[in-house]
């Protein structure tokens, strides 16, 4: 295989704007990397979809995007899509694929009380993948899970500059705290890439005794490692955002994406 051309982009993929929380730390490590940020707005929220639907939808859509933008590497910046479809995507596409999976391992290393919370989408928290991670890395600890679709809507609203319903944060916190043993939670894994966008609100909700962690920095390091030695442009060019759209779901204003180095929006 030829080494990628300097202008070959990194493709980020999510159902919505959550993947920006992975794009941010990646840009910090690779400041001139060309970026294509794809959001499947027509399919948002993934957390409400069946495993079968996502296992078919995500590889098909990524296949179209890879054909169109010829990336050097693709990042599934979505826990729901990764825990369900990573294997299918890797089998279907011939380029390096980086996934996003719940940061249960570092949480297990960090907890002192032995009780960890996992906050994700409804689809992610029911995955056997999460059972496997818990069994492998959090043996002897208690892992409590809660699926919160409201936080996805809240994160999208925040980036569009809209107010967040405080009830949404309260319900997500109670979803973990009110389970048996939940009062002892001292680490919460933000297992949806949308949720770090609400980190301040969630931190206030859980209180100062709870650490919130996500996998974004680790994913950024993995991307930098996999592209080590490759050539990049000398200066950064504005990134492109690509949205699938439906009648009731239109792309956000460019101003919401500009802080992440995005300079234009396309629809497919
Ligand atoms: N950002 C996604 C994740 O990490 C999912 C949001 C959704 O579409 O439900 O799981």
Coordinates of C-alpha atoms and ligand atoms in Angstrom, one line a residue:
X1 CA 0.0 0.0 0.0
X2 CA 1.3 3.5 -0.8
X3 CA 1.7 5.9 2.0
X4 CA -1.2 8.4 2.2
X5 CA -0.9 11.8 0.4
X6 CA -0.4 14.7 2.8
X7 CA -4.0 15.9 2.1
X8 CA -5.7 12.6 2.7
X9 CA -8.1 13.4 5.6
X10 CA -9.0 11.7 8.8
X11 CA -12.7 10.8 8.7
X12 CA -14.6 11.2 12.0
X13 CA -18.1 9.6 12.2
X14 CA -20.9 9.9 14.7
X15 CA -24.7 10.1 14.6
X16 CA -24.5 13.8 15.5
X17 CA -22.1 16.3 17.1
X18 CA -20.8 14.1 19.9
X19 CA -17.8 13.0 17.9
X20 CA -16.5 16.6 18.1
X21 CA -15.3 15.6 21.6
X22 CA -12.9 13.2 20.0
X23 CA -12.0 15.6 17.2
X24 CA -10.9 18.3 19.7
X25 CA -8.1 16.3 21.4
X26 CA -7.1 14.8 18.0
X27 CA -6.6 18.3 16.5
X28 CA -4.5 19.2 19.5
X29 CA -2.1 16.4 18.7
X30 CA -2.3 16.7 14.9
X31 CA -3.0 20.3 14.2
X32 CA -2.6 20.3 10.4
X33 CA -4.5 17.0 9.8
X34 CA -7.2 17.5 7.1
X35 CA -10.5 16.7 8.7
X36 CA -13.8 15.3 7.4
X37 CA -16.4 15.2 10.2
X38 CA -19.5 13.2 9.2
X39 CA -22.7 13.1 11.2
X40 CA -25.7 10.8 10.4
X41 CA -28.4 13.3 11.4
X42 CA -31.0 11.3 9.5
X43 CA -30.3 8.4 11.8
X44 CA -29.9 10.3 15.1
X45 CA -30.4 9.1 17.8
X46 CA -28.5 5.8 17.4
X47 CA -29.2 4.9 21.0
X48 CA -32.9 4.3 20.1
X49 CA -32.1 2.0 17.1
X50 CA -31.9 -1.8 17.1
X51 CA -28.6 -3.6 16.9
X52 CA -29.6 -5.1 13.6
X53 CA -30.4 -1.7 12.1
X54 CA -27.1 -0.2 13.2
X55 CA -25.0 -3.2 12.1
X56 CA -26.3 -2.6 8.6
X57 CA -26.5 1.2 8.5
X58 CA -23.1 2.1 9.9
X59 CA -20.9 0.1 7.5
X60 CA -23.0 1.1 4.5
X61 CA -22.8 4.8 5.3
X62 CA -19.1 4.6 6.2
X63 CA -18.5 2.8 2.9
X64 CA -20.0 5.7 1.0
X65 CA -18.0 8.3 2.9
X66 CA -14.7 6.4 2.4
X67 CA -15.4 6.2 -1.3
X68 CA -16.1 9.9 -1.5
X69 CA -13.4 11.4 0.8
X70 CA -10.7 8.7 0.5
X71 CA -9.5 9.1 4.1
X72 CA -6.3 7.7 5.4
X73 CA -8.1 6.5 8.6
X74 CA -11.6 6.5 9.9
X75 CA -12.7 7.1 13.5
X76 CA -16.0 5.8 14.7
X77 CA -16.4 8.6 17.3
X78 CA -19.6 7.0 18.7
X79 CA -19.8 4.4 21.5
X80 CA -23.1 3.1 20.2
X81 CA -21.9 2.5 16.6
X82 CA -18.6 1.1 17.9
X83 CA -19.9 -1.4 20.4
X84 CA -22.4 -2.7 17.8
X85 CA -20.8 -2.3 14.4
X86 CA -17.0 -2.0 14.7
X87 CA -16.4 -5.6 13.6
X88 CA -18.8 -5.2 10.6
X89 CA -17.0 -2.0 9.6
X90 CA -13.5 -3.5 9.8
X91 CA -14.7 -6.5 7.8
X92 CA -16.2 -4.3 5.1
X93 CA -13.6 -1.6 4.7
X94 CA -9.9 -1.7 3.8
X95 CA -8.4 1.1 5.9
X96 CA -7.5 1.5 9.6
X97 CA -10.6 2.0 11.7
X98 CA -10.4 3.4 15.3
X99 CA -13.4 2.7 17.5
X100 CA -14.7 4.4 20.7
X101 CA -15.5 2.1 23.6
X102 CA -16.5 2.8 27.2
X103 CA -13.5 3.8 29.4
X104 CA -14.3 1.1 31.9
X105 CA -10.6 0.0 32.3
X106 CA -9.3 3.4 33.6
X107 CA -12.5 3.8 35.7
X108 CA -11.8 0.5 37.4
X109 CA -8.2 1.6 38.1
X110 CA -9.4 4.9 39.5
X111 CA -12.3 3.9 41.8
X112 CA -11.7 3.7 45.5
X113 CA -15.2 2.7 46.5
X114 CA -15.3 -0.1 44.0
X115 CA -18.6 1.2 42.4
X116 CA -18.4 2.6 38.9
X117 CA -21.2 4.2 36.9
X118 CA -21.5 3.9 33.2
X119 CA -23.6 6.5 31.5
X120 CA -24.3 5.8 27.8
X121 CA -27.1 5.5 25.3
X122 CA -29.8 2.8 25.9
X123 CA -28.2 0.8 23.0
X124 CA -24.7 1.0 24.4
X125 CA -25.5 0.0 28.0
X126 CA -27.3 -3.2 27.0
X127 CA -24.3 -4.4 24.8
X128 CA -22.5 -7.7 25.6
X129 CA -19.4 -5.6 24.7
X130 CA -19.9 -3.7 28.0
X131 CA -20.3 -7.0 29.9
X132 CA -17.0 -8.2 28.4
X133 CA -15.2 -4.9 29.3
X134 CA -16.6 -5.1 32.9
X135 CA -15.6 -8.8 33.3
X136 CA -12.1 -8.2 31.9
X137 CA -11.2 -5.0 33.5
X138 CA -13.5 -4.4 36.5
X139 CA -13.6 -7.9 38.1
X140 CA -14.6 -7.6 41.8
X141 CA -16.1 -4.1 41.2
X142 CA -19.7 -3.1 40.9
X143 CA -20.5 -1.6 37.5
X144 CA -23.9 0.2 37.4
X145 CA -25.3 1.3 34.0
X146 CA -27.8 3.8 32.8
X147 CA -29.0 4.8 29.3
X148 CA -29.9 8.4 28.9
X149 CA -31.3 9.6 25.5
X150 CA -32.1 13.0 27.1
X151 CA -28.4 13.8 27.4
X152 CA -27.9 13.3 23.6
X153 CA -30.7 15.8 22.9
X154 CA -29.3 18.1 25.6
X155 CA -25.7 18.1 24.1
X156 CA -27.0 18.8 20.6
X157 CA -29.1 21.7 22.1
X158 CA -26.1 23.1 24.0
X159 CA -23.9 23.2 20.8
X160 CA -26.7 25.0 19.0
X161 CA -26.7 27.6 21.7
X162 CA -30.0 26.5 23.2
X163 CA -30.8 26.1 26.9
X164 CA -30.5 22.6 28.5
X165 CA -33.4 21.4 30.6
X166 CA -32.0 20.9 34.1
X167 CA -34.4 17.9 34.6
X168 CA -32.5 16.0 31.9
X169 CA -29.3 16.2 34.0
X170 CA -31.2 15.4 37.2
X171 CA -32.7 12.3 35.6
X172 CA -29.4 11.1 34.3
X173 CA -27.8 11.5 37.7
X174 CA -30.7 9.8 39.5
X175 CA -30.6 6.9 36.9
X176 CA -27.3 5.8 38.4
X177 CA -27.5 7.1 42.0
X178 CA -30.9 5.6 42.7
X179 CA -29.8 2.0 41.8
X180 CA -28.9 -0.2 44.8
X181 CA -25.3 0.7 45.7
X182 CA -25.4 3.8 43.6
X183 CA -24.7 6.2 46.4
X184 CA -21.1 4.8 46.6
X185 CA -20.3 5.6 42.9
X186 CA -17.1 7.6 42.8
X187 CA -16.2 7.3 39.1
X188 CA -18.7 7.8 36.1
X189 CA -17.7 6.7 32.6
X190 CA -19.2 9.0 30.0
X191 CA -19.8 6.2 27.5
X192 CA -21.3 8.3 24.8
X193 CA -19.3 10.9 22.9
X194 CA -22.1 13.5 23.3
X195 CA -21.9 13.5 27.1
X196 CA -18.5 15.3 27.6
X197 CA -20.2 18.3 26.0
X198 CA -22.3 18.4 29.2
X199 CA -19.4 17.7 31.5
X200 CA -19.8 20.8 33.6
X201 CA -23.6 20.2 34.1
X202 CA -23.0 16.5 34.9
X203 CA -20.2 17.4 37.3
X204 CA -22.5 19.8 39.2
X205 CA -25.2 17.1 39.3
X206 CA -23.0 14.3 40.6
X207 CA -21.0 16.6 43.0
X208 CA -17.3 17.0 43.5
X209 CA -16.7 13.5 44.9
X210 CA -17.3 11.9 41.6
X211 CA -14.8 11.8 38.8
X212 CA -16.1 11.8 35.2
X213 CA -14.0 10.1 32.6
X214 CA -14.2 9.5 28.9
X215 CA -11.9 7.9 26.3
X216 CA -11.3 10.9 24.0
X217 CA -7.6 11.6 24.9
X218 CA -6.7 7.9 24.5
X219 CA -8.4 7.8 21.1
X220 CA -6.5 10.8 20.0
X221 CA -3.2 9.2 21.1
X222 CA -4.2 6.0 19.2
X223 CA -4.9 8.0 16.0
X224 CA -1.5 9.8 16.4
X225 CA 0.2 6.5 16.9
X226 CA -1.4 4.8 13.8
X227 CA -0.5 7.7 11.6
X228 CA 3.0 8.2 12.9
X229 CA 5.6 8.8 10.2
X230 CA 2.9 9.9 7.7
X231 CA 3.0 13.2 5.9
X232 CA 0.7 16.1 6.7
X233 CA 0.1 19.5 5.1
X234 CA 2.4 22.3 6.3
X235 CA -0.6 24.4 7.4
X236 CA -4.1 23.5 8.5
X237 CA -6.9 23.8 6.0
X238 CA -10.5 24.3 7.2
X239 CA -12.2 20.9 7.8
X240 CA -15.4 19.8 6.1
X241 CA -18.5 18.6 8.0
X242 CA -20.9 16.2 6.2
X243 CA -24.4 15.6 7.3
X244 CA -27.1 13.2 6.3
X245 CA -30.4 15.0 6.7
X246 CA -34.0 14.4 7.0
X247 CA -37.0 16.8 6.8
X248 CA -37.0 17.5 10.6
X249 CA -33.2 17.4 11.1
X250 CA -31.1 20.0 9.4
X251 CA -27.4 20.7 9.9
X252 CA -26.4 23.0 12.8
X253 CA -25.1 26.5 12.1
X254 CA -21.5 26.6 11.0
X255 CA -20.7 28.8 14.0
X256 CA -21.3 25.7 16.2
X257 CA -18.6 23.8 14.3
X258 CA -16.1 26.6 13.6
X259 CA -14.3 26.2 17.1
X260 CA -13.4 22.6 15.9
X261 CA -11.7 23.9 12.8
X262 CA -14.7 23.1 10.5
X263 CA -15.0 25.6 7.6
X264 CA -17.8 24.3 5.5
X265 CA -20.8 22.0 5.6
X266 CA -22.0 19.5 2.9
X267 CA -25.0 17.3 2.9
X268 CA -25.3 13.8 1.5
Ligands
LIG1 N1 -22.6 9.9 20.2 C1 -23.2 8.6 20.3 C2 -22.5 7.6 21.2 O1 -21.3 7.9 21.5 C3 -24.7 8.3 20.3 C4 -25.7 9.3 20.3 C5 -27.0 8.8 19.7 O2 -27.1 8.9 18.5 O3 -27.9 8.2 20.4 O4 -23.0 6.6 21.6

